[in-house]
GROMACS .gro file of C-alpha atoms in nm:
model
  432
    1MET     CA    1   0.112  -2.821  -2.680
    2LYS     CA    2   0.136  -2.443  -2.673
    3ALA     CA    3   0.369  -2.285  -2.930
    4LYS     CA    4   0.679  -2.092  -2.830
    5SER     CA    5   0.652  -1.715  -2.802
    6ARG     CA    6   0.760  -1.517  -3.109
    7GLU     CA    7   0.965  -1.278  -2.894
    8SER     CA    8   1.214  -1.559  -2.826
    9ARG     CA    9   1.305  -1.599  -3.195
   10GLN     CA   10   1.653  -1.483  -3.295
   11GLY     CA   11   1.689  -1.230  -3.576
   12ASN     CA   12   1.864  -1.297  -3.906
   13PHE     CA   13   2.130  -1.056  -4.031
   14LEU     CA   14   2.075  -1.171  -4.392
   15TYR     CA   15   1.721  -1.033  -4.404
   16SER     CA   16   1.598  -0.696  -4.283
   17ASP     CA   17   1.308  -0.682  -4.042
   18LEU     CA   18   0.966  -0.691  -4.208
   19LEU     CA   19   0.844  -0.384  -4.019
   20ASP     CA   20   1.137  -0.180  -4.153
   21GLN     CA   21   1.010  -0.232  -4.508
   22LEU     CA   22   0.645  -0.140  -4.449
   23ASN     CA   23   0.462   0.187  -4.407
   24PRO     CA   24   0.442   0.249  -4.030
   25ALA     CA   25   0.130   0.464  -4.079
   26HIS     CA   26  -0.071   0.174  -4.227
   27PRO     CA   27  -0.393   0.124  -4.024
   28LEU     CA   28  -0.329  -0.250  -3.976
   29LEU     CA   29   0.013  -0.184  -3.824
   30LYS     CA   30  -0.131   0.087  -3.601
   31LEU     CA   31  -0.406  -0.151  -3.490
   32SER     CA   32  -0.158  -0.432  -3.420
   33LYS     CA   33   0.026  -0.204  -3.176
   34ARG     CA   34  -0.294  -0.123  -2.985
   35ILE     CA   35  -0.428  -0.477  -2.949
   36PRO     CA   36  -0.315  -0.639  -2.619
   37TRP     CA   37  -0.184  -0.965  -2.766
   38GLN     CA   38  -0.035  -1.071  -2.435
   39ARG     CA   39  -0.383  -1.078  -2.285
   40PHE     CA   40  -0.485  -1.342  -2.540
   41GLU     CA   41  -0.167  -1.536  -2.462
   42ASP     CA   42  -0.246  -1.538  -2.090
   43GLU     CA   43  -0.616  -1.622  -2.127
   44PHE     CA   44  -0.576  -1.900  -2.385
   45ALA     CA   45  -0.259  -2.059  -2.242
   46GLY     CA   46  -0.463  -2.281  -2.008
   47LEU     CA   47  -0.645  -2.435  -2.305
   48TYR     CA   48  -0.328  -2.607  -2.431
   49SER     CA   49  -0.166  -2.928  -2.309
   50GLN     CA   50   0.194  -2.954  -2.193
   51ALA     CA   51   0.257  -3.255  -2.420
   52GLY     CA   52   0.215  -3.329  -2.788
   53ARG     CA   53   0.301  -3.147  -3.107
   54PRO     CA   54   0.348  -2.768  -3.072
   55ALA     CA   55   0.042  -2.574  -3.181
   56LYS     CA   56   0.031  -2.265  -3.396
   57PRO     CA   57   0.109  -1.939  -3.210
   58ILE     CA   58  -0.191  -1.782  -3.041
   59ARG     CA   59  -0.124  -1.440  -3.194
   60LEU     CA   60  -0.114  -1.595  -3.540
   61MET     CA   61  -0.450  -1.769  -3.498
   62VAL     CA   62  -0.624  -1.471  -3.335
   63GLY     CA   63  -0.480  -1.238  -3.600
   64LEU     CA   64  -0.602  -1.464  -3.881
   65LEU     CA   65  -0.949  -1.479  -3.729
   66LEU     CA   66  -0.961  -1.100  -3.712
   67LEU     CA   67  -0.835  -1.061  -4.070
   68LYS     CA   68  -1.095  -1.311  -4.187
   69GLN     CA   69  -1.377  -1.099  -4.043
   70LEU     CA   70  -1.220  -0.763  -4.129
   71GLU     CA   71  -1.176  -0.850  -4.495
   72ASN     CA   72  -1.485  -1.075  -4.529
   73LEU     CA   73  -1.284  -1.380  -4.636
   74SER     CA   74  -1.337  -1.752  -4.595
   75ASP     CA   75  -1.100  -1.978  -4.403
   76GLU     CA   76  -0.931  -2.083  -4.726
   77ARG     CA   77  -0.905  -1.734  -4.877
   78VAL     CA   78  -0.760  -1.565  -4.569
   79VAL     CA   79  -0.471  -1.814  -4.566
   80GLU     CA   80  -0.402  -1.744  -4.934
   81ALA     CA   81  -0.423  -1.368  -4.882
   82TRP     CA   82  -0.190  -1.389  -4.581
   83VAL     CA   83   0.091  -1.531  -4.796
   84ALA     CA   84   0.055  -1.253  -5.053
   85ASN     CA   85   0.012  -0.958  -4.816
   86PRO     CA   86   0.307  -0.845  -4.599
   87TYR     CA   87   0.081  -0.624  -4.387
   88PHE     CA   88  -0.128  -0.928  -4.295
   89GLN     CA   89   0.189  -1.108  -4.186
   90ALA     CA   90   0.314  -0.815  -3.980
   91PHE     CA   91  -0.029  -0.787  -3.817
   92CYS     CA   92   0.003  -1.151  -3.704
   93GLY     CA   93   0.348  -1.090  -3.554
   94GLU     CA   94   0.583  -1.210  -3.827
   95THR     CA   95   0.926  -1.041  -3.842
   96ARG     CA   96   1.028  -1.180  -4.184
   97PHE     CA   97   0.824  -1.225  -4.499
   98GLN     CA   98   0.693  -1.582  -4.521
   99TRP     CA   99   0.646  -1.780  -4.842
  100LYS     CA  100   0.441  -2.071  -4.705
  101PHE     CA  101   0.088  -2.099  -4.571
  102PRO     CA  102   0.076  -2.016  -4.198
  103CYS     CA  103  -0.159  -2.307  -4.123
  104ASN     CA  104  -0.412  -2.542  -4.277
  105PRO     CA  105  -0.760  -2.388  -4.314
  106SER     CA  106  -0.900  -2.671  -4.101
  107ASP     CA  107  -0.695  -2.540  -3.807
  108PHE     CA  108  -0.948  -2.258  -3.773
  109VAL     CA  109  -1.216  -2.513  -3.682
  110TYR     CA  110  -1.007  -2.659  -3.400
  111PHE     CA  111  -0.900  -2.318  -3.272
  112ARG     CA  112  -1.258  -2.186  -3.262
  113LYS     CA  113  -1.365  -2.494  -3.069
  114ARG     CA  114  -1.067  -2.452  -2.837
  115ILE     CA  115  -1.141  -2.092  -2.736
  116GLY     CA  116  -1.520  -2.137  -2.749
  117GLU     CA  117  -1.776  -1.864  -2.692
  118ASP     CA  118  -1.580  -1.715  -2.401
  119GLY     CA  119  -1.271  -1.666  -2.618
  120ALA     CA  120  -1.469  -1.495  -2.892
  121ARG     CA  121  -1.632  -1.271  -2.632
  122LEU     CA  122  -1.286  -1.176  -2.501
  123ILE     CA  123  -1.187  -1.060  -2.851
  124PHE     CA  124  -1.508  -0.857  -2.868
  125GLU     CA  125  -1.437  -0.699  -2.527
  126VAL     CA  126  -1.092  -0.594  -2.648
  127SER     CA  127  -1.250  -0.426  -2.951
  128VAL     CA  128  -1.483  -0.230  -2.725
  129ALA     CA  129  -1.205  -0.129  -2.484
  130LEU     CA  130  -1.003   0.003  -2.779
  131HIS     CA  131  -1.249   0.295  -2.812
  132GLY     CA  132  -1.206   0.401  -2.449
  133GLU     CA  133  -1.454   0.660  -2.324
  134ALA     CA  134  -1.636   0.665  -2.659
  135ALA     CA  135  -1.785   0.325  -2.567
  136LYS     CA  136  -1.919   0.444  -2.230
  137GLU     CA  137  -2.229   0.639  -2.324
  138VAL     CA  138  -2.539   0.647  -2.104
  139GLU     CA  139  -2.776   0.631  -2.402
  140VAL     CA  140  -2.769   0.336  -2.640
  141THR     CA  141  -2.975   0.205  -2.928
  142VAL     CA  142  -3.088  -0.157  -2.936
  143ASP     CA  143  -3.222  -0.371  -3.217
  144THR     CA  144  -3.250  -0.737  -3.315
  145THR     CA  145  -3.174  -0.905  -3.645
  146VAL     CA  146  -3.149  -1.255  -3.785
  147GLN     CA  147  -2.815  -1.424  -3.845
  148GLU     CA  148  -2.906  -1.658  -4.129
  149LYS     CA  149  -2.756  -2.005  -4.152
  150ASN     CA  150  -2.598  -2.152  -4.462
  151ILE     CA  151  -2.896  -2.366  -4.563
  152THR     CA  152  -3.123  -2.379  -4.864
  153PHE     CA  153  -3.489  -2.286  -4.847
  154PRO     CA  154  -3.644  -2.590  -4.674
  155THR     CA  155  -3.917  -2.800  -4.834
  156ASP     CA  156  -4.062  -3.138  -4.737
  157THR     CA  157  -3.937  -3.292  -5.061
  158LYS     CA  158  -3.576  -3.181  -5.000
  159LEU     CA  159  -3.566  -3.307  -4.642
  160LEU     CA  160  -3.728  -3.643  -4.719
  161THR     CA  161  -3.498  -3.696  -5.017
  162LYS     CA  162  -3.193  -3.633  -4.799
  163ILE     CA  163  -3.325  -3.882  -4.544
  164ILE     CA  164  -3.358  -4.150  -4.813
  165LYS     CA  165  -3.001  -4.092  -4.937
  166ARG     CA  166  -2.857  -4.090  -4.586
  167CYS     CA  167  -3.037  -4.410  -4.497
  168ARG     CA  168  -2.876  -4.575  -4.799
  169LYS     CA  169  -2.534  -4.450  -4.688
  170ILE     CA  170  -2.579  -4.581  -4.332
  171ALA     CA  171  -2.685  -4.919  -4.470
  172ALA     CA  172  -2.381  -4.933  -4.701
  173ASP     CA  173  -2.141  -4.833  -4.420
  174GLU     CA  174  -2.281  -5.098  -4.186
  175GLY     CA  175  -2.299  -5.369  -4.455
  176ILE     CA  176  -2.677  -5.407  -4.444
  177GLY     CA  177  -2.873  -5.516  -4.750
  178LEU     CA  178  -3.195  -5.318  -4.797
  179ARG     CA  179  -3.505  -5.492  -4.923
  180ARG     CA  180  -3.584  -5.187  -5.137
  181SER     CA  181  -3.354  -4.892  -5.199
  182PHE     CA  182  -3.588  -4.692  -5.432
  183ARG     CA  183  -3.291  -4.594  -5.650
  184ARG     CA  184  -3.496  -4.610  -5.969
  185GLU     CA  185  -3.825  -4.473  -5.842
  186LEU     CA  186  -3.697  -4.163  -5.658
  187PRO     CA  187  -3.532  -3.984  -5.958
  188GLY     CA  188  -3.853  -4.012  -6.159
  189LEU     CA  189  -4.055  -3.852  -5.881
  190LEU     CA  190  -3.803  -3.568  -5.843
  191LEU     CA  191  -3.813  -3.490  -6.217
  192GLN     CA  192  -4.170  -3.370  -6.191
  193ARG     CA  193  -4.165  -2.991  -6.205
  194PHE     CA  194  -4.458  -2.938  -5.968
  195LYS     CA  195  -4.463  -3.180  -5.676
  196SER     CA  196  -4.821  -3.287  -5.614
  197LYS     CA  197  -4.950  -3.414  -5.281
  198ARG     CA  198  -4.938  -3.766  -5.422
  199VAL     CA  199  -4.567  -3.735  -5.505
  200ILE     CA  200  -4.477  -3.590  -5.163
  201LYS     CA  201  -4.681  -3.861  -4.989
  202ARG     CA  202  -4.499  -4.131  -5.186
  203ILE     CA  203  -4.155  -3.986  -5.100
  204ARG     CA  204  -4.259  -3.969  -4.735
  205THR     CA  205  -4.363  -4.334  -4.748
  206MET     CA  206  -4.028  -4.433  -4.899
  207ALA     CA  207  -3.839  -4.249  -4.625
  208GLY     CA  208  -4.047  -4.419  -4.355
  209VAL     CA  209  -3.981  -4.762  -4.505
  210LEU     CA  210  -3.603  -4.712  -4.497
  211ILE     CA  211  -3.602  -4.570  -4.143
  212ARG     CA  212  -3.798  -4.866  -4.005
  213GLU     CA  213  -3.584  -5.116  -4.193
  214LEU     CA  214  -3.266  -4.969  -4.049
  215GLU     CA  215  -3.409  -4.981  -3.699
  216ARG     CA  216  -3.489  -5.352  -3.745
  217LYS     CA  217  -3.166  -5.465  -3.910
  218LEU     CA  218  -2.896  -5.255  -3.743
  219PRO     CA  219  -2.693  -5.440  -3.475
  220ARG     CA  220  -2.728  -5.315  -3.120
  221ASP     CA  221  -2.394  -5.131  -3.114
  222ALA     CA  222  -2.455  -4.970  -3.457
  223LEU     CA  223  -2.807  -4.873  -3.353
  224ALA     CA  224  -2.664  -4.697  -3.048
  225ARG     CA  225  -2.420  -4.502  -3.268
  226HIS     CA  226  -2.690  -4.389  -3.509
  227GLU     CA  227  -2.971  -4.342  -3.256
  228GLU     CA  228  -2.950  -3.962  -3.257
  229THR     CA  229  -2.950  -3.950  -3.637
  230LEU     CA  230  -3.244  -4.189  -3.668
  231GLN     CA  231  -3.436  -3.994  -3.406
  232LEU     CA  232  -3.388  -3.679  -3.615
  233PHE     CA  233  -3.505  -3.869  -3.924
  234ARG     CA  234  -3.821  -3.983  -3.742
  235ARG     CA  235  -3.892  -3.630  -3.627
  236VAL     CA  236  -3.865  -3.490  -3.980
  237HIS     CA  237  -4.071  -3.779  -4.120
  238LYS     CA  238  -4.359  -3.714  -3.878
  239GLN     CA  239  -4.369  -3.334  -3.884
  240LYS     CA  240  -4.650  -3.159  -4.070
  241ARG     CA  241  -4.691  -2.823  -4.236
  242THR     CA  242  -4.862  -2.653  -3.942
  243ASP     CA  243  -4.640  -2.798  -3.666
  244LYS     CA  244  -4.431  -2.577  -3.439
  245ASP     CA  245  -4.061  -2.631  -3.365
  246LYS     CA  246  -4.004  -2.791  -3.703
  247VAL     CA  247  -3.670  -2.913  -3.836
  248TYR     CA  248  -3.559  -2.710  -4.137
  249SER     CA  249  -3.219  -2.865  -4.200
  250LEU     CA  250  -3.065  -3.205  -4.125
  251HIS     CA  251  -2.713  -3.070  -4.070
  252GLU     CA  252  -2.842  -2.767  -3.872
  253PRO     CA  253  -3.146  -2.896  -3.678
  254GLU     CA  254  -3.140  -2.600  -3.436
  255VAL     CA  255  -3.227  -2.348  -3.710
  256LEU     CA  256  -3.536  -2.133  -3.643
  257CYS     CA  257  -3.784  -1.981  -3.886
  258ILE     CA  258  -3.810  -1.608  -3.800
  259GLY     CA  259  -4.031  -1.350  -3.965
  260LYS     CA  260  -3.913  -0.989  -3.925
  261GLY     CA  261  -4.182  -0.832  -4.144
  262LYS     CA  262  -3.952  -0.763  -4.440
  263GLU     CA  263  -4.123  -0.711  -4.772
  264HIS     CA  264  -3.850  -0.878  -4.977
  265LYS     CA  265  -3.784  -1.165  -4.734
  266LYS     CA  266  -4.086  -1.293  -4.546
  267TYR     CA  267  -3.902  -1.563  -4.351
  268GLU     CA  268  -3.540  -1.599  -4.248
  269PHE     CA  269  -3.383  -1.923  -4.125
  270GLY     CA  270  -3.121  -1.878  -3.857
  271ARG     CA  271  -3.085  -1.734  -3.507
  272LYS     CA  272  -3.203  -1.410  -3.352
  273ALA     CA  273  -2.920  -1.174  -3.254
  274SER     CA  274  -2.939  -0.854  -3.048
  275LEU     CA  275  -2.698  -0.564  -3.099
  276VAL     CA  276  -2.641  -0.261  -2.875
  277VAL     CA  277  -2.479   0.049  -3.028
  278THR     CA  278  -2.382   0.371  -2.853
  279LYS     CA  279  -2.608   0.659  -2.951
  280THR     CA  280  -2.347   0.917  -3.059
  281THR     CA  281  -2.022   0.736  -3.138
  282GLY     CA  282  -2.176   0.426  -3.299
  283VAL     CA  283  -1.961   0.164  -3.123
  284ILE     CA  284  -2.108  -0.183  -3.079
  285VAL     CA  285  -2.099  -0.248  -2.704
  286GLY     CA  286  -2.332  -0.548  -2.685
  287ALA     CA  287  -2.387  -0.855  -2.904
  288LEU     CA  288  -2.583  -1.161  -2.799
  289SER     CA  289  -2.720  -1.462  -2.987
  290PHE     CA  290  -3.039  -1.634  -2.869
  291THR     CA  291  -3.136  -1.998  -2.908
  292GLU     CA  292  -3.510  -1.922  -2.919
  293ASN     CA  293  -3.728  -1.688  -3.121
  294ILE     CA  294  -3.836  -1.480  -2.824
  295TYR     CA  295  -4.013  -1.145  -2.807
  296ASP     CA  296  -3.770  -0.857  -2.863
  297GLY     CA  297  -3.848  -0.702  -2.525
  298ASN     CA  298  -3.738  -1.020  -2.348
  299THR     CA  299  -3.390  -0.992  -2.502
  300LEU     CA  300  -3.319  -0.664  -2.320
  301PRO     CA  301  -3.228  -0.794  -1.971
  302ASP     CA  302  -2.953  -1.025  -2.098
  303VAL     CA  303  -2.802  -0.788  -2.354
  304LEU     CA  304  -2.805  -0.485  -2.120
  305GLU     CA  305  -2.641  -0.698  -1.851
  306GLN     CA  306  -2.371  -0.784  -2.103
  307VAL     CA  307  -2.317  -0.414  -2.181
  308TRP     CA  308  -2.269  -0.341  -1.810
  309GLN     CA  309  -2.019  -0.629  -1.775
  310ILE     CA  310  -1.813  -0.518  -2.076
  311THR     CA  311  -1.810  -0.139  -2.038
  312GLY     CA  312  -1.869  -0.104  -1.663
  313VAL     CA  313  -2.146   0.149  -1.737
  314CYS     CA  314  -2.515   0.073  -1.700
  315PRO     CA  315  -2.707   0.254  -1.979
  316GLN     CA  316  -2.964   0.499  -1.847
  317VAL     CA  317  -3.171   0.505  -2.168
  318ALA     CA  318  -3.216   0.234  -2.432
  319ILE     CA  319  -3.379   0.360  -2.753
  320CYS     CA  320  -3.570   0.084  -2.934
  321ASP     CA  321  -3.818   0.047  -3.218
  322ARG     CA  322  -4.185  -0.049  -3.189
  323GLY     CA  323  -4.098  -0.417  -3.173
  324TYR     CA  324  -4.005  -0.360  -2.808
  325ARG     CA  325  -4.343  -0.216  -2.707
  326GLY     CA  326  -4.458  -0.336  -2.368
  327ARG     CA  327  -4.126  -0.273  -2.191
  328THR     CA  328  -4.074   0.064  -2.023
  329ARG     CA  329  -3.789  -0.018  -1.783
  330VAL     CA  330  -3.532  -0.294  -1.734
  331GLY     CA  331  -3.348  -0.253  -1.405
  332ASP     CA  332  -3.205   0.098  -1.398
  333THR     CA  333  -3.246   0.146  -1.775
  334GLU     CA  334  -3.540   0.334  -1.921
  335ILE     CA  335  -3.676   0.178  -2.243
  336VAL     CA  336  -3.795   0.438  -2.495
  337THR     CA  337  -3.999   0.345  -2.803
  338PRO     CA  338  -4.167   0.570  -3.065
  339SER     CA  339  -4.519   0.681  -2.967
  340ARG     CA  340  -4.761   0.969  -3.022
  341PRO     CA  341  -4.658   1.287  -2.835
  342LYS     CA  342  -4.865   1.381  -2.533
  343LYS     CA  343  -5.092   1.682  -2.549
  344ASN     CA  344  -4.909   1.860  -2.270
  345ASP     CA  345  -4.559   1.807  -2.424
  346THR     CA  346  -4.379   2.128  -2.511
  347ILE     CA  347  -4.228   2.200  -2.851
  348SER     CA  348  -3.882   2.143  -2.704
  349GLN     CA  349  -3.981   1.801  -2.569
  350ARG     CA  350  -4.129   1.697  -2.902
  351ARG     CA  351  -3.820   1.811  -3.089
  352LYS     CA  352  -3.594   1.622  -2.850
  353ALA     CA  353  -3.797   1.301  -2.888
  354ARG     CA  354  -3.795   1.338  -3.267
  355LEU     CA  355  -3.418   1.380  -3.279
  356ARG     CA  356  -3.371   1.086  -3.042
  357PHE     CA  357  -3.567   0.846  -3.262
  358ARG     CA  358  -3.398   0.975  -3.575
  359ARG     CA  359  -3.071   0.881  -3.411
  360ARG     CA  360  -3.212   0.536  -3.332
  361ALA     CA  361  -3.238   0.472  -3.706
  362GLY     CA  362  -2.858   0.486  -3.715
  363ILE     CA  363  -2.838   0.129  -3.586
  364GLU     CA  364  -2.986  -0.002  -3.912
  365PRO     CA  365  -2.681   0.079  -4.129
  366VAL     CA  366  -2.458  -0.059  -3.853
  367ILE     CA  367  -2.640  -0.393  -3.880
  368GLY     CA  368  -2.613  -0.370  -4.258
  369HIS     CA  369  -2.234  -0.318  -4.244
  370VAL     CA  370  -2.188  -0.600  -3.994
  371LYS     CA  371  -2.378  -0.831  -4.226
  372GLN     CA  372  -2.236  -0.733  -4.563
  373ASP     CA  373  -1.878  -0.643  -4.464
  374HIS     CA  374  -1.803  -0.877  -4.175
  375ARG     CA  375  -1.964  -1.214  -4.259
  376MET     CA  376  -2.285  -1.201  -4.057
  377ALA     CA  377  -2.519  -1.205  -4.358
  378ARG     CA  378  -2.475  -1.583  -4.381
  379ASN     CA  379  -2.321  -1.786  -4.102
  380PHE     CA  380  -2.110  -2.078  -4.225
  381LEU     CA  381  -2.009  -2.195  -3.874
  382LYS     CA  382  -2.186  -2.500  -3.740
  383GLY     CA  383  -2.420  -2.523  -3.443
  384VAL     CA  384  -2.521  -2.290  -3.163
  385LEU     CA  385  -2.155  -2.234  -3.076
  386GLY     CA  386  -2.088  -2.120  -3.432
  387ASP     CA  387  -2.371  -1.866  -3.408
  388ALA     CA  388  -2.225  -1.706  -3.095
  389ILE     CA  389  -1.866  -1.704  -3.222
  390ASN     CA  390  -1.957  -1.556  -3.561
  391LEU     CA  391  -2.164  -1.280  -3.399
  392PHE     CA  392  -1.888  -1.181  -3.155
  393MET     CA  393  -1.621  -1.184  -3.426
  394ALA     CA  394  -1.835  -0.980  -3.668
  395ALA     CA  395  -1.908  -0.717  -3.401
  396ALA     CA  396  -1.539  -0.707  -3.303
  397ALA     CA  397  -1.437  -0.662  -3.669
  398PHE     CA  398  -1.681  -0.370  -3.702
  399ASN     CA  399  -1.531  -0.199  -3.395
  400PHE     CA  400  -1.175  -0.254  -3.516
  401ARG     CA  401  -1.260  -0.123  -3.863
  402LYS     CA  402  -1.427   0.182  -3.709
  403TRP     CA  403  -1.114   0.255  -3.506
  404MET     CA  404  -0.900   0.225  -3.821
  405ARG     CA  405  -1.123   0.466  -4.014
  406LYS     CA  406  -1.115   0.712  -3.726
  407LEU     CA  407  -0.735   0.692  -3.723
  408ALA     CA  408  -0.718   0.759  -4.098
  409HIS     CA  409  -0.957   1.055  -4.061
  410CYS     CA  410  -0.742   1.208  -3.786
  411PHE     CA  411  -0.434   1.163  -4.005
  412VAL     CA  412  -0.601   1.355  -4.290
  413LEU     CA  413  -0.700   1.638  -4.055
  414ILE     CA  414  -0.342   1.664  -3.930
  415LEU     CA  415  -0.213   1.691  -4.288
  416LEU     CA  416  -0.466   1.963  -4.361
  417TRP     CA  417  -0.359   2.154  -4.053
  418LEU     CA  418   0.009   2.129  -4.148
  419ARG     CA  419  -0.071   2.259  -4.497
  420GLY     CA  420  -0.282   2.540  -4.357
  421GLU     CA  421  -0.599   2.419  -4.528
  422THR     CA  422  -0.944   2.343  -4.401
  423ARG     CA  423  -1.177   2.057  -4.476
  424ASP     CA  424  -1.385   2.285  -4.702
  425ASP     CA  425  -1.073   2.376  -4.902
  426LEU     CA  426  -1.007   2.008  -4.967
  427ALA     CA  427  -1.365   1.951  -5.083
  428THR     CA  428  -1.345   2.234  -5.340
  429GLN     CA  429  -1.034   2.091  -5.505
  430PRO     CA  430  -1.075   1.878  -5.823
  431GLY     CA  431  -1.152   1.522  -5.719
  432GLY     CA  432  -1.209   1.631  -5.358
   0.00000   0.00000   0.00000
């Protein structure tokens, strides 16, 4: 059941209002006044039932999700930080300082599933709209990256060992006695420092024995419950080194192996994500996760359509790197990639092209900040839905943080103007 609105709560004359004790110029408080919380209330209200236990307030959950991405915290840490930080509480709509946890960390899982990909996209759209006209440029830069999943580097030995252990667990849960469990043989094989072909072949044989035995001995109803799991086990057991569409993780079977040509990281295991950033202001206006490892040029139609839906402006020029070669136009958008200048190009044309592609390089640090500062370097959310939600929330956090920095910069300039100083005067002062 949907929680009651916070506006209906009665004040307490024994305690002063929380906002009266905080700095009104704090960026988080300024941001909380600009976010249209009522829009989230209206959009998410239909996702709640009219019966049952009251849920946590929508503003509280959305605010916690934003703080999690803004501060690069886990579900557990953001709840702990919320109790200790009065600005976090005021950002989430509290009027009095709270001493207890706002919710259980597991509530984030249910709330993310409740709002889904559409809810996360709505939060991202609000972050874009916050920048106003700065997000409506006709020239944008586009690039793709990999949102890595929280899995270890996959090897045949790891996957087959996990299959053996999970087969034992299924047999124990269903009360089935295995003819051979390989409990003594498997540890000795895993102790060998270098796994030879003979060792890997033996572990593969052991996994196949347990899979077939479960399929024979499981009752019909239990076999129906575990059919999807056993089918995944069979797929991993049969796959070979040179196969395509391999399974790299048992708990994340949709993970892809993507090579982006990086010297320090030849392969990355996750999902391809496309980001669109305005050329001059650097606002993220498009973010889209893909379920397949497709050619970069084929990602442009979907992500440019998303930009048009969010901003209402169709980009006239999309500046891309050489990975997009082969595409020159998508709809009304011209696709520009680095190339050798033509012989008949004037000096002015060459200079303009050079400056344009220098500006394109500005999307690389944006991707770096989204990864390192806003939890996109490693995605801990499960499944394809988790990939989309984490990407939207990371891009939204970047836009909100950018707005907060811009606000702080304007505040500094106003102080300088009131003191009659210039920016150069501040830089020449000790510590400036």
